[in-house]
JSON list of C-alpha atoms in Angstrom, two decimals:
[
{"chain": "A", "resi": 1, "resn": "UNK", "atom": "CA", "xyz": [47.94, 49.30, 1.91]},
{"chain": "A", "resi": 2, "resn": "UNK", "atom": "CA", "xyz": [46.92, 46.94, -0.86]},
{"chain": "A", "resi": 3, "resn": "UNK", "atom": "CA", "xyz": [43.83, 44.84, -1.16]},
{"chain": "A", "resi": 4, "resn": "UNK", "atom": "CA", "xyz": [44.32, 41.12, -1.73]},
{"chain": "A", "resi": 5, "resn": "UNK", "atom": "CA", "xyz": [42.06, 39.41, -4.23]},
{"chain": "A", "resi": 6, "resn": "UNK", "atom": "CA", "xyz": [41.29, 35.72, -3.81]},
{"chain": "A", "resi": 7, "resn": "UNK", "atom": "CA", "xyz": [41.16, 33.78, -7.04]},
{"chain": "A", "resi": 8, "resn": "UNK", "atom": "CA", "xyz": [38.27, 31.36, -6.82]},
{"chain": "A", "resi": 9, "resn": "UNK", "atom": "CA", "xyz": [36.92, 28.76, -9.18]},
{"chain": "A", "resi": 10, "resn": "UNK", "atom": "CA", "xyz": [34.92, 30.00, -12.16]},
{"chain": "A", "resi": 11, "resn": "UNK", "atom": "CA", "xyz": [31.16, 29.46, -12.11]},
{"chain": "A", "resi": 12, "resn": "UNK", "atom": "CA", "xyz": [31.27, 26.74, -14.77]},
{"chain": "A", "resi": 13, "resn": "UNK", "atom": "CA", "xyz": [33.67, 24.70, -12.58]},
{"chain": "A", "resi": 14, "resn": "UNK", "atom": "CA", "xyz": [31.39, 25.04, -9.57]},
{"chain": "A", "resi": 15, "resn": "UNK", "atom": "CA", "xyz": [28.41, 23.87, -11.61]},
{"chain": "A", "resi": 16, "resn": "UNK", "atom": "CA", "xyz": [30.41, 20.93, -12.96]},
{"chain": "A", "resi": 17, "resn": "UNK", "atom": "CA", "xyz": [31.52, 19.89, -9.46]},
{"chain": "A", "resi": 18, "resn": "UNK", "atom": "CA", "xyz": [27.92, 20.19, -8.24]},
{"chain": "A", "resi": 19, "resn": "UNK", "atom": "CA", "xyz": [26.65, 17.96, -11.06]},
{"chain": "A", "resi": 20, "resn": "UNK", "atom": "CA", "xyz": [29.41, 15.38, -10.56]},
{"chain": "A", "resi": 21, "resn": "UNK", "atom": "CA", "xyz": [28.60, 15.08, -6.85]},
{"chain": "A", "resi": 22, "resn": "UNK", "atom": "CA", "xyz": [24.89, 14.76, -7.70]},
{"chain": "A", "resi": 23, "resn": "UNK", "atom": "CA", "xyz": [25.71, 11.99, -10.20]},
{"chain": "A", "resi": 24, "resn": "UNK", "atom": "CA", "xyz": [27.78, 10.13, -7.62]},
{"chain": "A", "resi": 25, "resn": "UNK", "atom": "CA", "xyz": [24.92, 10.38, -5.13]},
{"chain": "A", "resi": 26, "resn": "UNK", "atom": "CA", "xyz": [22.44, 9.14, -7.73]},
{"chain": "A", "resi": 27, "resn": "UNK", "atom": "CA", "xyz": [24.60, 6.23, -8.86]},
{"chain": "A", "resi": 28, "resn": "UNK", "atom": "CA", "xyz": [25.95, 4.95, -5.55]},
{"chain": "A", "resi": 29, "resn": "UNK", "atom": "CA", "xyz": [23.29, 6.01, -3.05]},
{"chain": "A", "resi": 30, "resn": "UNK", "atom": "CA", "xyz": [19.75, 4.96, -2.40]},
{"chain": "A", "resi": 31, "resn": "UNK", "atom": "CA", "xyz": [16.81, 7.38, -2.65]},
{"chain": "A", "resi": 32, "resn": "UNK", "atom": "CA", "xyz": [17.06, 8.64, 0.94]},
{"chain": "A", "resi": 33, "resn": "UNK", "atom": "CA", "xyz": [20.79, 9.36, 0.66]},
{"chain": "A", "resi": 34, "resn": "UNK", "atom": "CA", "xyz": [20.27, 11.03, -2.72]},
{"chain": "A", "resi": 35, "resn": "UNK", "atom": "CA", "xyz": [17.55, 13.36, -1.41]},
{"chain": "A", "resi": 36, "resn": "UNK", "atom": "CA", "xyz": [19.41, 14.17, 1.82]},
{"chain": "A", "resi": 37, "resn": "UNK", "atom": "CA", "xyz": [22.71, 14.64, -0.01]},
{"chain": "A", "resi": 38, "resn": "UNK", "atom": "CA", "xyz": [21.11, 16.83, -2.67]},
{"chain": "A", "resi": 39, "resn": "UNK", "atom": "CA", "xyz": [19.58, 19.12, -0.05]},
{"chain": "A", "resi": 40, "resn": "UNK", "atom": "CA", "xyz": [22.80, 19.38, 1.96]},
{"chain": "A", "resi": 41, "resn": "UNK", "atom": "CA", "xyz": [24.94, 19.89, -1.13]},
{"chain": "A", "resi": 42, "resn": "UNK", "atom": "CA", "xyz": [22.65, 22.63, -2.38]},
{"chain": "A", "resi": 43, "resn": "UNK", "atom": "CA", "xyz": [22.81, 24.44, 0.96]},
{"chain": "A", "resi": 44, "resn": "UNK", "atom": "CA", "xyz": [26.62, 24.18, 1.08]},
{"chain": "A", "resi": 45, "resn": "UNK", "atom": "CA", "xyz": [27.10, 25.39, -2.50]},
{"chain": "A", "resi": 46, "resn": "UNK", "atom": "CA", "xyz": [24.59, 28.22, -2.04]},
{"chain": "A", "resi": 47, "resn": "UNK", "atom": "CA", "xyz": [26.28, 29.40, 1.15]},
{"chain": "A", "resi": 48, "resn": "UNK", "atom": "CA", "xyz": [29.70, 29.23, -0.49]},
{"chain": "A", "resi": 49, "resn": "UNK", "atom": "CA", "xyz": [28.48, 31.15, -3.53]},
{"chain": "A", "resi": 50, "resn": "UNK", "atom": "CA", "xyz": [26.91, 33.85, -1.37]},
{"chain": "A", "resi": 51, "resn": "UNK", "atom": "CA", "xyz": [30.06, 34.16, 0.76]},
{"chain": "A", "resi": 52, "resn": "UNK", "atom": "CA", "xyz": [32.29, 34.41, -2.31]},
{"chain": "A", "resi": 53, "resn": "UNK", "atom": "CA", "xyz": [30.13, 37.08, -3.96]},
{"chain": "A", "resi": 54, "resn": "UNK", "atom": "CA", "xyz": [29.16, 39.06, -0.84]},
{"chain": "A", "resi": 55, "resn": "UNK", "atom": "CA", "xyz": [31.69, 41.83, -1.45]},
{"chain": "A", "resi": 56, "resn": "UNK", "atom": "CA", "xyz": [30.30, 42.78, -4.88]}
]
């Protein structure tokens, strides 16, 4: 029985995606949307990072 390994995005790509989404929120959203979006995005990326690195 073999173990399958999922190939995920490297950490630098995740950071770049995070910063691009933050820039879009800052440019096109007002202050409320920026703050709310930043909090939600941080929670989503943190949960995804923890789930991807839980088996280590």
